[in-house]
Short mmCIF file of C-alpha atoms and ligand atoms in Angstrom, two decimals:
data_model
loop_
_atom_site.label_atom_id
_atom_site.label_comp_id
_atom_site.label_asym_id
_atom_site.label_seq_id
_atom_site.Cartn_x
_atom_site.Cartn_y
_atom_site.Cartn_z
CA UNK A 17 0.74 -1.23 -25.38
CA UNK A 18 1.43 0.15 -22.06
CA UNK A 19 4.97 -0.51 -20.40
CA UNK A 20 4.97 -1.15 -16.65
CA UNK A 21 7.83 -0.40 -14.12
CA UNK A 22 7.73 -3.16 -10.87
CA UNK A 23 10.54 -3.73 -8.65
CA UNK A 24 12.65 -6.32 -9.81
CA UNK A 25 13.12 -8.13 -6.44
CA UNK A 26 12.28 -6.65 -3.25
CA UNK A 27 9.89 -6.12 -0.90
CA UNK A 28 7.07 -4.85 -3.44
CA UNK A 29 8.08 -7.06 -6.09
CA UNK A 30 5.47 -9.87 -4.62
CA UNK A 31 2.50 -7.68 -3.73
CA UNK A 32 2.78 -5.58 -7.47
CA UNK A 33 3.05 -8.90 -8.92
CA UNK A 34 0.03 -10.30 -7.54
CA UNK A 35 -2.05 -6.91 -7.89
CA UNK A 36 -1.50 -6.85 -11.42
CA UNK A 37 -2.00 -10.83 -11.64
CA UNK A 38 -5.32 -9.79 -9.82
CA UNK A 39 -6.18 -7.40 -12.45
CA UNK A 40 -5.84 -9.71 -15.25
CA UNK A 41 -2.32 -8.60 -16.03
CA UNK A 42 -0.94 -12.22 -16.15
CA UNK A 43 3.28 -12.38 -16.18
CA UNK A 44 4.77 -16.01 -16.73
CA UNK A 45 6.99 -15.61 -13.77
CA UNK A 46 8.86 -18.67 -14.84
CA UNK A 47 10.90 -16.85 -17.43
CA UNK A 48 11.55 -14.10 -15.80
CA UNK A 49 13.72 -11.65 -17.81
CA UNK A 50 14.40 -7.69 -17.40
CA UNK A 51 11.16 -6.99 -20.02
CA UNK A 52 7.81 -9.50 -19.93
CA UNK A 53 5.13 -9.69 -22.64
CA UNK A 54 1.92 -9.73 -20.23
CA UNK A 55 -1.55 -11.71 -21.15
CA UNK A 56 -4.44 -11.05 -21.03
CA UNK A 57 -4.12 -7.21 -21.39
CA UNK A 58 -1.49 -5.06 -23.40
CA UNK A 59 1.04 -4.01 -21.23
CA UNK A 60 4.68 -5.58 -20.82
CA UNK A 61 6.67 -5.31 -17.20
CA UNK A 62 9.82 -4.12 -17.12
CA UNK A 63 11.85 -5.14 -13.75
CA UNK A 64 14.19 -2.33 -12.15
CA UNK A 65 15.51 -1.35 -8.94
CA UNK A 66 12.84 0.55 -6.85
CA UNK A 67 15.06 3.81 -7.28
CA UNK A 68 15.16 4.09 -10.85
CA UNK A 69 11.48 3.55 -11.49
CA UNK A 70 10.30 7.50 -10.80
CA UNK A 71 13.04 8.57 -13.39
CA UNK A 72 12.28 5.37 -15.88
CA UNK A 73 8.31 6.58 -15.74
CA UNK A 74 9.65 10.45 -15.94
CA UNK A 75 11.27 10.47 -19.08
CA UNK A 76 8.84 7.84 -20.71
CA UNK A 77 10.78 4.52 -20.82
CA UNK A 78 7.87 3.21 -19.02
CA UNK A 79 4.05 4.51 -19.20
CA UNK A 80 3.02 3.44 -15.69
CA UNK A 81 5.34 2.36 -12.04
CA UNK A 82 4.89 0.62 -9.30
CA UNK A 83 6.96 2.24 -6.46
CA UNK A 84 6.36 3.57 -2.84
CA UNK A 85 5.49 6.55 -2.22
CA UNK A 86 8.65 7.35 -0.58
CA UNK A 87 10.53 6.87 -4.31
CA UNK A 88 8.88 9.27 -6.12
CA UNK A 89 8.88 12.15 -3.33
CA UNK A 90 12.72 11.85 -2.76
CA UNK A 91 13.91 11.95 -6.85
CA UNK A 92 10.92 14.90 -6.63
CA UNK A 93 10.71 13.79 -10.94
CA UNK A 94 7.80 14.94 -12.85
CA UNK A 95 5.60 11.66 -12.77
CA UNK A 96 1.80 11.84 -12.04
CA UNK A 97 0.67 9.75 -8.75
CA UNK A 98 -2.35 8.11 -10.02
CA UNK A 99 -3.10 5.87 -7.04
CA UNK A 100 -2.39 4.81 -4.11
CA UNK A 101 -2.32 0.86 -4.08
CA UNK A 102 -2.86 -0.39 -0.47
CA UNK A 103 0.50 -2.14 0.12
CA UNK A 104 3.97 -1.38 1.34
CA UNK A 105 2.87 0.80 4.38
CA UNK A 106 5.63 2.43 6.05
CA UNK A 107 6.77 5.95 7.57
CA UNK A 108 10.26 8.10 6.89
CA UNK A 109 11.05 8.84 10.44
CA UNK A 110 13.54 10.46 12.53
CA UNK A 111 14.99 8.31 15.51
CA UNK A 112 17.67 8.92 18.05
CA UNK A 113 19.87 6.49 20.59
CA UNK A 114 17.25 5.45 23.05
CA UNK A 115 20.14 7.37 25.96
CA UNK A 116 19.55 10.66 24.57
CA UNK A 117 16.58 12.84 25.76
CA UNK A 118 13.91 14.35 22.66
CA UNK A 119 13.32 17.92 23.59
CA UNK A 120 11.43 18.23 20.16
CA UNK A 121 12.57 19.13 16.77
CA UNK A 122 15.48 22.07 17.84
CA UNK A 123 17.30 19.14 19.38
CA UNK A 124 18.62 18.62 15.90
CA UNK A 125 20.01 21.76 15.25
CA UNK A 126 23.53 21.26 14.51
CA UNK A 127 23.81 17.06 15.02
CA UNK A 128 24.56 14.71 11.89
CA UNK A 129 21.59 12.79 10.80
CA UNK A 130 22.23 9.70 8.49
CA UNK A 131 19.59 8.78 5.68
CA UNK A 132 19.38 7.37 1.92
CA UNK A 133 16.41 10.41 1.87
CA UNK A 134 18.20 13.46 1.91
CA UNK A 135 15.90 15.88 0.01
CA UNK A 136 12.86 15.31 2.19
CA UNK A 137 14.64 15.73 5.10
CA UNK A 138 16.43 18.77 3.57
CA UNK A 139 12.84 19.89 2.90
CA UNK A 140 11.57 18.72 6.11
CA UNK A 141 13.86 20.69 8.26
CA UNK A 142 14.21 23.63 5.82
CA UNK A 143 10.69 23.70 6.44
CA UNK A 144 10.40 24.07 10.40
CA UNK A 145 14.10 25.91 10.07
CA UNK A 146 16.29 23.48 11.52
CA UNK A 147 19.96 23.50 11.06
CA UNK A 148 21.23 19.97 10.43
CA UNK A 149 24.29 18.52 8.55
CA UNK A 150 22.56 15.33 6.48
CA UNK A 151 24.80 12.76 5.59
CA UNK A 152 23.33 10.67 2.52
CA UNK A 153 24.45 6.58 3.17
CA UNK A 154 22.90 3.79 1.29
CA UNK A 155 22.06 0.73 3.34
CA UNK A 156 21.94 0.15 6.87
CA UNK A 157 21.52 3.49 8.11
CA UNK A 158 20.12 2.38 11.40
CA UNK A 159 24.10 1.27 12.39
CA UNK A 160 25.22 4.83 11.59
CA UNK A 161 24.93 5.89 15.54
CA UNK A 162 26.43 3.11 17.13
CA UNK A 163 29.16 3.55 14.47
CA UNK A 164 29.81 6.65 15.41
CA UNK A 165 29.04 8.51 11.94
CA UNK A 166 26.16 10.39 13.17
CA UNK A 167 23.73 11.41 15.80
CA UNK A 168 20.20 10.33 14.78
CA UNK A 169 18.71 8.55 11.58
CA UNK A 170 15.97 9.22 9.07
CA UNK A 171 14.95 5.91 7.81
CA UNK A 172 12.28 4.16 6.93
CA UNK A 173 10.18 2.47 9.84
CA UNK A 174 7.10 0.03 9.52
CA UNK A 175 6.98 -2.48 13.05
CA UNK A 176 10.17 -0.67 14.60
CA UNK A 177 11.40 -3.39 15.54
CA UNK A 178 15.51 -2.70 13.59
CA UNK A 179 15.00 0.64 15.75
CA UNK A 180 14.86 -1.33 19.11
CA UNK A 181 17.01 -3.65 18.14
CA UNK A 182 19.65 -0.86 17.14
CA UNK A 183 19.11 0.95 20.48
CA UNK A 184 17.03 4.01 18.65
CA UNK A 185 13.98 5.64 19.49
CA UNK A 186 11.62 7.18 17.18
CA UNK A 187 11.25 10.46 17.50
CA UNK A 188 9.52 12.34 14.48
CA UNK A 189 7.51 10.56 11.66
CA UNK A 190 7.63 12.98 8.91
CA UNK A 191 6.24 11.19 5.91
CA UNK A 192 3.49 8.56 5.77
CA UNK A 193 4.15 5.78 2.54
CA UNK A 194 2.86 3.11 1.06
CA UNK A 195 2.96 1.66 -3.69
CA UNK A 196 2.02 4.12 -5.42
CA UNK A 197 1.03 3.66 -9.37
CA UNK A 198 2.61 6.77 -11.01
CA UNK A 199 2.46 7.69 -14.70
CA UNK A 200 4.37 9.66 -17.18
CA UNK A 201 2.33 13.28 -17.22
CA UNK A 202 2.30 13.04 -21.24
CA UNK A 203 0.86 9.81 -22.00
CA UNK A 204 -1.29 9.51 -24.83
CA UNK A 205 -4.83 8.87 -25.12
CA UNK A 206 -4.64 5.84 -25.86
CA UNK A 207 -2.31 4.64 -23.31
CA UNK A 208 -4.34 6.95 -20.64
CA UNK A 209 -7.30 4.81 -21.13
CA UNK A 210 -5.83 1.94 -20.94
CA UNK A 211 -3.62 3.24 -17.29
CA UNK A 212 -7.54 4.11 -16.50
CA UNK A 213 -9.28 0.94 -16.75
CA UNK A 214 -5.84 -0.78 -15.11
CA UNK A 215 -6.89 1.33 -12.23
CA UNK A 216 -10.74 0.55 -12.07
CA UNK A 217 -9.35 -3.27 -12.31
CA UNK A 218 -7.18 -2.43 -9.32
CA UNK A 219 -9.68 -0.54 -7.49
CA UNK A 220 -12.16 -3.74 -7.52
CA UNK A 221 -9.64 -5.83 -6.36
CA UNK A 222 -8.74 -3.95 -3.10
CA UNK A 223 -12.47 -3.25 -2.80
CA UNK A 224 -12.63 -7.07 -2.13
CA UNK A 225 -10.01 -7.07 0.23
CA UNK A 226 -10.53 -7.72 4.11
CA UNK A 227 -14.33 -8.42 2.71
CA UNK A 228 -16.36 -11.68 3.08
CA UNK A 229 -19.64 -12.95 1.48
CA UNK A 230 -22.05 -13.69 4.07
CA UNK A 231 -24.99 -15.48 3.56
CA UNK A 232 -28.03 -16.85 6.30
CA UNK A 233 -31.51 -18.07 6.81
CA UNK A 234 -33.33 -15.71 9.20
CA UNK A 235 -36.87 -15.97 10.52
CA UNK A 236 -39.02 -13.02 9.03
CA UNK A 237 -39.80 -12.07 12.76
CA UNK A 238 -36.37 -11.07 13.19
CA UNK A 239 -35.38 -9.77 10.10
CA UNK A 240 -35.08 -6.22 10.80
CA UNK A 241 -33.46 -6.80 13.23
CA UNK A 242 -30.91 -8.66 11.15
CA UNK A 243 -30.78 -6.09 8.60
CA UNK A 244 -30.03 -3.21 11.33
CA UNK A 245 -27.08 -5.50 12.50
CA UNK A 246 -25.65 -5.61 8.89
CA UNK A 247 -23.78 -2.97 6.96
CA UNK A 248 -24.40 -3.26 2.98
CA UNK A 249 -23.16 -1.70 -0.15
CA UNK A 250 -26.78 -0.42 -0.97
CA UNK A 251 -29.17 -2.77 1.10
CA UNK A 252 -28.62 -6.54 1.87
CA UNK A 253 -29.97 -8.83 -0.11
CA UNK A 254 -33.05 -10.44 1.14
CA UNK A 255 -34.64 -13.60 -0.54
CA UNK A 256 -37.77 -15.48 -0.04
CA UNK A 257 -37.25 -19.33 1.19
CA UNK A 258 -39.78 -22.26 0.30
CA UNK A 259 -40.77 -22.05 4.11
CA UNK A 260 -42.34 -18.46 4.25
CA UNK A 261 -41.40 -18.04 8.19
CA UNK A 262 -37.97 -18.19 6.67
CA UNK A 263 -36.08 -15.60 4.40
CA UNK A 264 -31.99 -15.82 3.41
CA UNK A 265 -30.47 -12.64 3.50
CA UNK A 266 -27.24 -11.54 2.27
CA UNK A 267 -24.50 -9.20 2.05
CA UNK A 268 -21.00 -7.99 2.11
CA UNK A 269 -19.51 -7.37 5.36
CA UNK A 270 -15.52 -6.58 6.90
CA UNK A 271 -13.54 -9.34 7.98
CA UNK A 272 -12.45 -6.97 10.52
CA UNK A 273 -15.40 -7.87 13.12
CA UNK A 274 -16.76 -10.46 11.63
CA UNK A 275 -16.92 -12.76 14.65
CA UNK A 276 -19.16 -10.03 16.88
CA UNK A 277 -21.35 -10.01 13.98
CA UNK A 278 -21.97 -14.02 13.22
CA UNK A 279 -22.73 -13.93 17.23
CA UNK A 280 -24.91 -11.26 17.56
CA UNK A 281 -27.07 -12.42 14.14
CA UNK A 282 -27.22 -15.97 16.04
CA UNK A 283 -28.13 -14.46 19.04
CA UNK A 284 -31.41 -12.94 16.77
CA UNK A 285 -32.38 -16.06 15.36
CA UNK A 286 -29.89 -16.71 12.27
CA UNK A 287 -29.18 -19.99 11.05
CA UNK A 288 -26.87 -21.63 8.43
CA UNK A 289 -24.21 -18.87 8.03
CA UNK A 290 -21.85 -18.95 5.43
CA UNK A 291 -19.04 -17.46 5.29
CA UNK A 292 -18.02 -16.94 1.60
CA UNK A 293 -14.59 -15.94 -0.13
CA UNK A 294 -14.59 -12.59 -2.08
CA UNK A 295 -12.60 -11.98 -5.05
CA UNK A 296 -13.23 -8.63 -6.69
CA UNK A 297 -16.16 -5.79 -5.92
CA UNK A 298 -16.71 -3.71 -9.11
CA UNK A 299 -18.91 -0.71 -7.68
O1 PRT B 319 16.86 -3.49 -4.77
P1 PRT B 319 15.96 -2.32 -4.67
O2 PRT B 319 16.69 -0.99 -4.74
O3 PRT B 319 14.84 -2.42 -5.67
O4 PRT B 319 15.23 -2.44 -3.26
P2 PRT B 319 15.53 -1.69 -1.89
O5 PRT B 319 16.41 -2.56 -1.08
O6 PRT B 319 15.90 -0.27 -2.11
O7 PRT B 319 14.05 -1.62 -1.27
P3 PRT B 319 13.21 -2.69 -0.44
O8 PRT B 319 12.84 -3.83 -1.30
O9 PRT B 319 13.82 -2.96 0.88
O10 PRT B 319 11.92 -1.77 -0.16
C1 PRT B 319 11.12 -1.33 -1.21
C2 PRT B 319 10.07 -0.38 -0.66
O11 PRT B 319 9.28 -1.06 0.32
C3 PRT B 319 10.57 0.84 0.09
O12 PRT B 319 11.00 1.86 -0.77
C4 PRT B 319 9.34 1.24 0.89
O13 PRT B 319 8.45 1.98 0.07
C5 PRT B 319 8.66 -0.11 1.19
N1 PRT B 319 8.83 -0.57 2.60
C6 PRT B 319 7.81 -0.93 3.42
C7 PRT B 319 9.97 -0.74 3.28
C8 PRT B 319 9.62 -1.21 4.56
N2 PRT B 319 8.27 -1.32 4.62
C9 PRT B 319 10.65 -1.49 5.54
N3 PRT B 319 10.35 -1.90 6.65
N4 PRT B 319 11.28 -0.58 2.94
C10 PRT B 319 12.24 -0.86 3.84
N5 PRT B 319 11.98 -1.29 5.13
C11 PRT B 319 13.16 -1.55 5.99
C12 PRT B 319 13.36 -0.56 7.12
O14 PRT B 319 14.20 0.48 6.68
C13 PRT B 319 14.06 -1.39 8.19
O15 PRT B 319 15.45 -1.31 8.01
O16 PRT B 319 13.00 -2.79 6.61
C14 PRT B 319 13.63 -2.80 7.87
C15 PRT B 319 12.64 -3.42 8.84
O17 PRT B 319 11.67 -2.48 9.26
P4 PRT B 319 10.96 -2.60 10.68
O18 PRT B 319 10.60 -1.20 11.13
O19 PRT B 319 9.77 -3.45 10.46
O20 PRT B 319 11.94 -3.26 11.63
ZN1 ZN B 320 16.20 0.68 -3.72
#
């Protein structure tokens, strides 16, 4: 049985939940305790704090975490990243009070920078040899300046919008993050397989993400030109109708510009489109 690290409460706590729901790793949420027995698959969740899930996978207490990438690359613990997971987007960046003026990274030689990442900015600026006294604070770095306890922050940053409202600009985005699964480097066999199909079941269900079924009659006068307006895994579907003038054809396309496309396959001749939920692709 494979044990699973997920933030207890939190901003991933919803999104791991649901991904592993997803993957037919159901948790009765109702009885929510520190360790869960899951169904349908043998794993149980344990819930921690989002900083003690690299170590809790490092020495083994857990096989598998769910943690952003940012986690694992400050505590710099011997955990393998096994994928990423397609949620909890953010950057670590460096931001100053919007009065100062950037002159690029040497303005931080010698000024205070507050953070609750000190080793990657330690490595960051060891890196491109700046000289900077870090001061480590836990929670609401972004008040540091205005308090007067240091000079510029290294935070985490996803609309920007605690910046502004904290008078900060952002100056420097040093490391890109989003969940991560990570694993304990010595698993065994056993428990690697069952990490790998986890991650096949995970792949399918992002796979199906932003994705929509669609599904129309075309007239076979127009139906290359149909197919050269439609992306498709391999080739769309095409199938003959009762009417032989008339084929349906369909396929998997992005939600992204799916509006374009439903009005330029009108425009061609396409009727009855339907647009179709998608759950899971398994390539
Ligand atoms: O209790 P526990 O220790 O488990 O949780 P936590 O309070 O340490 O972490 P939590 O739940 O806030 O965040 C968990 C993870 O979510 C982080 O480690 C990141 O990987 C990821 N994540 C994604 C973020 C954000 N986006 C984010 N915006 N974590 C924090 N923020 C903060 C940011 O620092 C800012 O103060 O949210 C605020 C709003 O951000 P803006 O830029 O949208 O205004
Ligand atoms: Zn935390």
């Amino acid at each position: 049985m494979l044990r699973i690290a997920v933030q207890a409460k939190g901003r991933l706590n919803e999104q791991s939940m649901e991904l592993l729901n997803e993957a037919g790793v159901s948790v009765n949420m109702e009885k929510r305790k520190f360790l869960v027995r899951a169904e349908g698959f043998p794993a149980e969740i344990i819930f921690l704090r989002d900083d003690d899930i690299p170590q809790t996978v490092a020495i083994g207490a857990a096989d598998l975490g769910i943690v952003g990438y940012n986690e694992v690359a400050e505590k710099g613990l011997e955990v393998s990243q096994l994928q990423k997971l397609g949620f909890g987007g953010c950057r670590l960046s460096l931001a100053i009070p919007k009065s100062e003026t950037y002159t690029g990274l040497e303005y931080f030689n010698g000024k205070r920078i507050a953070t609750s990442y000190p080793e990657i900015l330690r490595k960051f600026f060891e890196q491109n040899g700046i000289d900077a006294q870090i001061h480590t604070i836990t929670g609401s770095v972004e008040i540091a300046p205005t308090a007067g306890l240091a000079d510029a922050i290294f935070d985490i940053v996803s609309s920007g919008g605690t910046l502004v409202s904290n008078g900060l600009v952002e100056v420097e985005k040093v490391v890109y993050s989003e969940a991560v699964l990570i694993a304990n480097p010595e698993l065994s066999e056993e428990k690697m397989a069952l990490a790998r199909q986890l991650m096949s079941r995970f792949e399918a269900v992002r796979n199906g993400q932003g994705k929509k079924y669609l599904l129309m009659n075309v007239p076979m006068t127009a139906l290359d030109d149909a197919i050269s307006l439609l992306p498709a895994m391999r080739s769309p579907t095409v199938i003959p109708l009762a009417n032989s003038d008339w084929c349906s054809l369909q396929t998997v396309v992005d939600e992204k510009n799916l509006w374009n496309l439903i009005e330029s396959l009108k425009e061609i001749g396409a009727e009855g489109i339907l647009v179709l939920s998608l759950d899971k692709i398994v390539l």
